[in-house]
Short mmCIF file of C-alpha atoms and ligand atoms in Angstrom, two decimals:
data_model
loop_
_atom_site.label_atom_id
_atom_site.label_comp_id
_atom_site.label_asym_id
_atom_site.label_seq_id
_atom_site.Cartn_x
_atom_site.Cartn_y
_atom_site.Cartn_z
CA UNK A 16 88.16 132.44 113.99
CA UNK A 17 84.67 131.50 115.29
CA UNK A 18 82.78 131.69 118.54
CA UNK A 19 82.27 128.44 120.41
CA UNK A 20 78.84 129.35 121.66
CA UNK A 21 77.00 129.96 118.39
CA UNK A 22 79.60 129.19 115.72
CA UNK A 23 79.65 132.70 114.35
CA UNK A 24 82.67 133.50 112.21
CA UNK A 25 84.67 136.44 113.55
CA UNK A 26 87.44 136.44 111.03
CA UNK A 27 88.30 134.35 107.96
CA UNK A 28 91.61 134.54 106.03
CA UNK A 29 91.45 135.07 102.29
CA UNK A 30 92.61 131.49 101.64
CA UNK A 31 89.89 130.16 103.95
CA UNK A 32 87.30 132.27 102.18
CA UNK A 33 88.47 130.86 98.82
CA UNK A 34 88.11 127.32 100.12
CA UNK A 35 84.98 127.68 102.29
CA UNK A 36 83.08 130.68 101.01
CA UNK A 37 81.61 133.42 103.16
CA UNK A 38 79.02 131.69 105.33
CA UNK A 39 78.31 133.56 108.57
CA UNK A 40 78.30 130.42 110.71
CA UNK A 41 81.17 127.99 110.95
CA UNK A 42 78.56 125.23 111.30
CA UNK A 43 78.04 125.25 107.55
CA UNK A 44 81.68 124.41 106.90
CA UNK A 45 80.98 120.91 108.28
CA UNK A 46 79.23 118.42 106.05
CA UNK A 47 78.05 116.46 109.13
CA UNK A 48 76.74 118.16 112.25
CA UNK A 49 78.33 115.38 114.36
CA UNK A 50 81.72 116.38 113.07
CA UNK A 51 81.37 119.90 114.52
CA UNK A 52 80.09 118.48 117.80
CA UNK A 53 83.04 116.00 117.99
CA UNK A 54 85.38 118.75 117.08
CA UNK A 55 84.22 121.06 119.91
CA UNK A 56 84.18 118.16 122.37
CA UNK A 57 87.77 117.32 121.48
CA UNK A 58 88.82 120.93 121.70
CA UNK A 59 87.39 121.88 125.11
CA UNK A 60 89.45 119.86 127.59
CA UNK A 61 92.92 120.98 126.51
CA UNK A 62 92.03 124.00 124.36
CA UNK A 63 93.61 122.28 121.35
CA UNK A 64 92.88 119.85 118.60
CA UNK A 65 95.48 118.65 116.11
CA UNK A 66 94.90 116.99 112.75
CA UNK A 67 91.34 115.88 113.14
CA UNK A 68 89.85 114.39 109.98
CA UNK A 69 86.47 115.84 109.03
CA UNK A 70 84.43 116.33 105.90
CA UNK A 71 84.30 119.96 104.89
CA UNK A 72 82.02 121.87 102.56
CA UNK A 73 83.50 123.95 99.80
CA UNK A 74 82.26 127.35 98.71
CA UNK A 75 80.36 125.67 95.89
CA UNK A 76 78.70 123.14 98.28
CA UNK A 77 80.91 120.19 97.34
CA UNK A 78 82.22 117.99 100.18
CA UNK A 79 85.95 117.46 100.64
CA UNK A 80 88.16 115.51 103.04
CA UNK A 81 89.80 117.93 105.46
CA UNK A 82 92.42 118.06 108.17
CA UNK A 83 91.43 120.36 111.00
CA UNK A 84 93.62 121.77 113.77
CA UNK A 85 92.52 124.44 116.28
CA UNK A 86 93.16 126.28 119.51
CA UNK A 87 90.73 127.69 121.97
CA UNK A 88 91.46 131.27 123.04
CA UNK A 89 89.83 133.97 125.03
CA UNK A 90 89.03 136.85 122.70
CA UNK A 91 87.43 139.90 124.21
CA UNK A 92 85.77 137.82 126.87
CA UNK A 93 84.42 135.16 124.45
CA UNK A 94 85.60 131.58 123.94
CA UNK A 95 86.83 131.59 120.39
CA UNK A 96 88.21 128.88 118.14
CA UNK A 97 91.16 129.69 115.96
CA UNK A 98 91.30 126.95 113.40
CA UNK A 99 93.29 125.89 110.43
CA UNK A 100 91.76 123.69 107.81
CA UNK A 101 93.56 121.90 105.05
CA UNK A 102 92.01 120.38 101.92
CA UNK A 103 93.24 116.80 101.64
CA UNK A 104 91.71 115.93 98.28
CA UNK A 105 94.93 115.99 96.27
CA UNK A 106 97.04 114.40 98.95
CA UNK A 107 94.56 111.53 99.38
CA UNK A 108 94.37 110.99 95.64
CA UNK A 109 98.15 110.78 95.40
CA UNK A 110 98.23 108.44 98.43
CA UNK A 111 95.60 106.19 96.87
CA UNK A 112 97.48 106.06 93.62
CA UNK A 113 100.69 105.20 95.49
CA UNK A 114 98.88 102.55 97.48
CA UNK A 115 97.46 101.14 94.29
CA UNK A 116 100.89 100.99 92.64
CA UNK A 117 102.44 99.45 95.71
CA UNK A 118 99.70 96.92 95.79
CA UNK A 119 100.19 96.10 92.15
CA UNK A 120 103.90 95.67 92.58
CA UNK A 121 103.40 93.56 95.62
CA UNK A 122 100.82 91.47 93.78
CA UNK A 123 103.17 91.00 90.80
CA UNK A 124 106.08 89.94 93.05
CA UNK A 125 103.81 87.66 95.04
CA UNK A 126 102.54 86.11 91.87
CA UNK A 127 105.82 85.40 90.29
CA UNK A 128 107.10 83.86 93.51
CA UNK A 129 103.87 81.89 93.98
CA UNK A 130 103.81 80.93 90.32
CA UNK A 131 107.29 79.43 90.52
CA UNK A 132 106.49 77.58 93.70
CA UNK A 133 103.17 76.29 92.37
CA UNK A 134 104.74 75.15 89.11
CA UNK A 135 107.43 73.31 91.07
CA UNK A 136 104.96 71.55 93.34
CA UNK A 137 102.56 70.83 90.54
CA UNK A 138 105.37 69.35 88.51
CA UNK A 139 106.41 67.07 91.39
CA UNK A 140 102.85 65.95 91.98
CA UNK A 141 102.07 65.22 88.40
CA UNK A 142 103.80 61.85 88.24
CA UNK A 143 102.63 60.28 91.50
CA UNK A 144 99.13 61.48 90.74
CA UNK A 145 99.12 59.83 87.39
CA UNK A 146 100.20 56.60 89.09
CA UNK A 147 97.36 56.84 91.65
CA UNK A 148 94.85 57.61 88.96
CA UNK A 149 96.14 54.90 86.63
CA UNK A 150 96.14 52.21 89.31
CA UNK A 151 92.74 53.26 90.55
CA UNK A 152 91.50 52.81 86.99
CA UNK A 153 92.99 49.28 86.79
CA UNK A 154 91.63 48.36 90.22
CA UNK A 155 88.23 49.65 89.21
CA UNK A 156 88.13 47.19 86.33
CA UNK A 157 89.41 44.33 88.46
CA UNK A 158 86.98 45.01 91.26
CA UNK A 159 83.91 45.63 89.10
CA UNK A 160 80.67 44.65 90.83
CA UNK A 161 82.55 44.01 94.12
CA UNK A 162 81.73 45.87 97.39
CA UNK A 163 84.96 47.84 96.96
CA UNK A 164 83.96 49.24 93.62
CA UNK A 165 82.38 52.41 95.06
CA UNK A 166 85.41 53.22 97.11
CA UNK A 167 87.77 52.75 94.19
CA UNK A 168 85.40 54.95 92.19
CA UNK A 169 85.75 57.72 94.79
CA UNK A 170 89.51 57.32 94.85
CA UNK A 171 89.68 57.57 91.15
CA UNK A 172 87.44 60.67 91.03
CA UNK A 173 89.51 62.38 93.71
CA UNK A 174 92.73 61.59 91.91
CA UNK A 175 91.25 62.97 88.68
CA UNK A 176 90.31 66.14 90.49
CA UNK A 177 93.83 66.52 91.86
CA UNK A 178 95.19 66.04 88.38
CA UNK A 179 92.89 68.76 87.01
CA UNK A 180 93.97 71.16 89.75
CA UNK A 181 97.63 70.42 89.17
CA UNK A 182 97.18 70.97 85.44
CA UNK A 183 95.43 74.27 85.97
CA UNK A 184 98.35 75.45 88.12
CA UNK A 185 100.81 74.32 85.50
CA UNK A 186 98.92 76.00 82.71
CA UNK A 187 98.77 79.28 84.62
CA UNK A 188 102.42 79.18 85.58
CA UNK A 189 103.84 78.19 82.25
CA UNK A 190 103.05 80.31 79.28
CA UNK A 191 102.45 77.78 76.62
CA UNK A 192 102.82 79.24 73.17
CA UNK A 193 99.56 79.41 71.25
CA UNK A 194 99.05 76.67 68.66
CA UNK A 195 96.93 78.67 66.21
CA UNK A 196 94.56 77.01 63.80
CA UNK A 197 91.51 78.16 61.92
CA UNK A 198 88.62 77.00 64.06
CA UNK A 199 84.85 77.22 64.32
CA UNK A 200 83.48 78.66 67.50
CA UNK A 201 80.55 76.27 67.38
CA UNK A 202 82.96 73.32 67.63
CA UNK A 203 84.76 74.83 70.64
CA UNK A 204 81.50 75.55 72.40
CA UNK A 205 80.20 72.06 71.78
CA UNK A 206 83.35 70.47 73.20
CA UNK A 207 83.29 72.79 76.26
CA UNK A 208 79.61 72.07 76.89
CA UNK A 209 80.27 68.32 76.72
CA UNK A 210 83.07 68.69 79.22
CA UNK A 211 81.05 70.66 81.74
CA UNK A 212 77.71 68.77 81.30
CA UNK A 213 78.34 66.02 83.84
CA UNK A 214 79.08 68.55 86.63
CA UNK A 215 76.14 70.75 85.53
CA UNK A 216 73.79 67.76 85.56
CA UNK A 217 74.96 66.78 89.01
CA UNK A 218 74.32 70.33 90.22
CA UNK A 219 70.93 70.38 88.43
CA UNK A 220 72.00 73.41 86.42
CA UNK A 221 70.99 73.53 82.74
CA UNK A 222 73.49 74.55 80.11
CA UNK A 223 72.00 76.36 77.18
CA UNK A 224 73.69 77.03 73.89
CA UNK A 225 71.56 79.90 72.69
CA UNK A 226 73.03 80.53 69.34
CA UNK A 227 74.15 78.27 66.55
CA UNK A 228 74.58 81.06 63.98
CA UNK A 229 77.43 80.00 61.68
CA UNK A 230 80.42 82.32 62.07
CA UNK A 231 83.51 82.98 60.13
CA UNK A 232 86.43 80.99 61.49
CA UNK A 233 88.78 82.43 64.08
CA UNK A 234 92.47 81.91 64.38
CA UNK A 235 92.78 80.30 67.76
CA UNK A 236 94.43 77.73 69.94
CA UNK A 237 91.44 75.40 70.11
CA UNK A 238 92.55 73.54 73.25
CA UNK A 239 93.27 76.68 75.21
CA UNK A 240 90.16 78.60 74.04
CA UNK A 241 87.98 75.60 74.82
CA UNK A 242 89.45 75.62 78.29
CA UNK A 243 88.50 79.31 78.60
CA UNK A 244 84.89 78.49 77.83
CA UNK A 245 84.99 75.50 80.18
CA UNK A 246 86.23 77.81 82.98
CA UNK A 247 83.48 80.35 82.35
CA UNK A 248 80.70 77.73 82.21
CA UNK A 249 82.06 76.03 85.32
CA UNK A 250 82.10 79.29 87.28
CA UNK A 251 78.47 79.82 86.46
CA UNK A 252 77.59 76.26 87.53
CA UNK A 253 79.58 76.62 90.76
CA UNK A 254 78.02 79.97 91.59
CA UNK A 255 74.49 78.53 91.20
CA UNK A 256 75.35 75.32 93.05
CA UNK A 257 77.03 77.06 95.97
CA UNK A 258 74.39 79.71 96.47
CA UNK A 259 71.27 77.85 95.54
CA UNK A 260 70.27 80.87 93.47
CA UNK A 261 69.53 80.49 89.78
CA UNK A 262 69.15 77.49 87.50
CA UNK A 263 70.94 77.96 84.19
CA UNK A 264 74.13 79.01 82.43
CA UNK A 265 73.91 80.03 78.81
CA UNK A 266 76.40 80.77 76.12
CA UNK A 267 75.88 82.68 72.89
CA UNK A 268 78.01 84.33 70.33
CA UNK A 269 77.80 86.84 67.49
CA UNK A 270 80.21 87.63 64.77
CA UNK A 271 79.70 91.20 63.84
CA UNK A 272 82.31 93.29 62.05
CA UNK A 273 85.78 92.02 62.64
CA UNK A 274 85.09 90.45 66.01
CA UNK A 275 83.63 87.35 67.48
CA UNK A 276 81.85 88.13 70.77
CA UNK A 277 81.24 85.21 73.15
CA UNK A 278 79.00 85.67 76.14
CA UNK A 279 78.60 83.36 79.09
CA UNK A 280 75.69 84.39 81.28
CA UNK A 281 74.15 82.75 84.31
CA UNK A 282 71.14 83.67 86.44
CA UNK A 283 73.02 82.87 89.68
CA UNK A 284 73.81 85.22 92.57
CA UNK A 285 75.98 87.58 90.56
CA UNK A 286 79.23 89.17 91.63
CA UNK A 287 79.15 91.73 94.40
CA UNK A 288 80.68 95.16 93.83
CA UNK A 289 83.45 94.73 96.35
CA UNK A 290 85.02 91.82 94.51
CA UNK A 291 84.30 92.86 90.93
CA UNK A 292 87.72 94.46 90.54
CA UNK A 293 89.57 91.34 91.64
CA UNK A 294 87.94 88.34 89.95
CA UNK A 295 90.56 88.27 87.16
CA UNK A 296 93.42 88.44 89.69
CA UNK A 297 95.42 85.19 89.82
CA UNK A 298 94.63 83.16 92.95
CA UNK A 299 91.66 85.25 93.89
CA UNK A 300 88.84 83.00 94.92
CA UNK A 301 85.88 83.17 97.28
CA UNK A 302 85.46 79.38 97.20
CA UNK A 303 86.36 76.91 99.88
CA UNK A 304 89.73 75.22 99.93
CA UNK A 305 89.52 72.30 97.55
CA UNK A 306 86.77 73.76 95.42
CA UNK A 307 88.27 76.97 94.05
CA UNK A 308 91.87 77.80 93.15
CA UNK A 309 91.41 81.30 91.84
CA UNK A 310 93.21 80.32 88.69
CA UNK A 311 90.24 80.09 86.24
CA UNK A 312 89.55 83.69 85.32
CA UNK A 313 93.22 84.68 85.40
CA UNK A 314 93.88 81.90 82.90
CA UNK A 315 90.95 83.05 80.75
CA UNK A 316 92.34 86.60 80.83
CA UNK A 317 95.80 85.47 79.81
CA UNK A 318 94.58 83.24 76.96
CA UNK A 319 92.07 85.71 75.55
CA UNK A 320 94.65 88.48 75.70
CA UNK A 321 97.17 86.22 73.93
CA UNK A 322 94.57 85.90 71.13
CA UNK A 323 94.52 89.71 70.85
CA UNK A 324 91.10 89.63 72.46
CA UNK A 325 89.49 91.12 75.48
CA UNK A 326 87.52 89.67 78.38
CA UNK A 327 85.36 91.55 80.85
CA UNK A 328 82.56 91.26 83.35
CA UNK A 329 79.46 93.03 82.10
CA UNK A 330 78.69 95.95 84.35
CA UNK A 331 75.30 96.50 85.85
CA UNK A 332 73.41 94.63 88.49
CA UNK A 333 71.32 92.37 86.35
CA UNK A 334 70.60 89.14 88.12
CA UNK A 335 73.52 86.73 87.68
CA UNK A 336 76.85 87.37 86.06
CA UNK A 337 77.76 87.77 82.42
CA UNK A 338 81.35 87.50 81.20
CA UNK A 339 82.08 88.56 77.63
CA UNK A 340 85.10 87.78 75.45
CA UNK A 341 85.87 89.34 72.12
CA UNK A 342 88.33 87.72 69.72
CA UNK A 343 89.33 89.02 66.30
CA UNK A 344 87.88 87.15 63.31
CA UNK A 345 90.17 85.92 60.61
CA UNK A 346 90.31 88.12 57.56
CA UNK A 347 89.55 86.47 54.24
CA UNK A 348 93.01 87.07 52.81
CA UNK A 349 94.60 85.66 55.96
CA UNK A 350 92.58 82.54 55.69
CA UNK A 351 94.34 81.32 52.53
CA UNK A 352 97.69 81.24 54.19
CA UNK A 353 96.50 79.25 57.14
CA UNK A 354 97.75 75.72 57.48
CA UNK A 355 95.07 73.13 56.74
N1 ADP B 14 79.56 83.37 87.23
C1 ADP B 14 79.97 83.76 88.46
N2 ADP B 14 79.04 84.07 89.45
C2 ADP B 14 79.46 84.52 90.65
N3 ADP B 14 80.75 84.68 91.02
C3 ADP B 14 81.70 84.34 90.11
C4 ADP B 14 81.37 83.94 88.80
N4 ADP B 14 82.51 83.70 88.14
C5 ADP B 14 83.53 84.02 88.95
N5 ADP B 14 83.08 84.41 90.16
C6 ADP B 14 83.83 84.88 91.30
O1 ADP B 14 85.21 85.04 90.91
C7 ADP B 14 86.12 84.26 91.65
C8 ADP B 14 87.27 83.86 90.84
O2 ADP B 14 86.91 82.93 89.81
P1 ADP B 14 88.02 82.00 89.22
O3 ADP B 14 89.21 82.81 88.81
O4 ADP B 14 87.40 81.16 88.19
O5 ADP B 14 88.48 81.12 90.44
P2 ADP B 14 87.68 79.95 91.24
O6 ADP B 14 86.53 79.52 90.34
O7 ADP B 14 88.71 78.86 91.38
O8 ADP B 14 87.24 80.56 92.50
C9 ADP B 14 85.24 83.10 92.17
O9 ADP B 14 85.78 82.58 93.41
C10 ADP B 14 83.92 83.80 92.38
O10 ADP B 14 83.90 84.51 93.64
MG1 MG B 15 86.66 79.16 88.32
#
């Protein structure tokens, strides 16, 4: 119970004292002065407030989310507030956890449905697209040096892009078994850099291979792991190209202990905190329709995990973004039993 006029506490139950301490003024139970003002404003017209959300202050000074209900009474000639405050900390934590689980379940269901649909569409598109691309290729040769050449060129490039998108959907949807071989990381990186170089050049972004330290071989599916590196490099190039911030994407690796660590870093705009938790989600993209599919990092995650490795975004707000993968190195005794 507290007085409206000056906030002075007239009575406090033992439970309230345990939660809020023994301050003389009820003002100090509110973390924000506006909360108390809003509370009184809401209370005065009807002499009641039910379930108002405020931020309370615990006996030890900590803030907590609270639910506040009150009645205004006349007590010995004074306007007095009789209020009931409930600590919502646990309830909100449980609610947040439930929401998270529901979200995850929803996400998983959505993905499996989407995955099936995408795989179906991609499958259907694959053949006609190959025909378009193939014929464009033939026409290109036939029309060389003619005025139509540029148009055919564009047609061909667009068809190739569609084919790449369709393939990326297919590879995400269908879990191809790993075809493991003993491979050298330097070879994979060289192939990936070759693949990304034309796009990087066009975007005036330099690709730097920072490290050529020879490493022990790894047991990996070379095609799929190369694709992982291509995706990471491409993301760096796109981020720089789209934002106009930054100029280079670099890749380096170290083989210390039993792990190969591969890092792809760019000096682009970086990844903002509010999307950090979602970049590995399938179909999450911030890019325009046609440019991003949101499949890249989800694919990387799946492939690296299938190699018993890990992939993560480096924390911290250094300029640009750095994605690191770790993959186990092949033990010496394992190496002898590997197929040549
Ligand atoms: N190097 C990077 N710099 C900034 N943002 C990035 C980078 N890599 C990934 N992202 C963000 O993560 C999102 C998901 O990436 P990805 O799964 O590869 O899908 P996509 O590239 O098709 O959008 C991107 O849309 C982008 O917002
Ligand atoms: Mg991508």
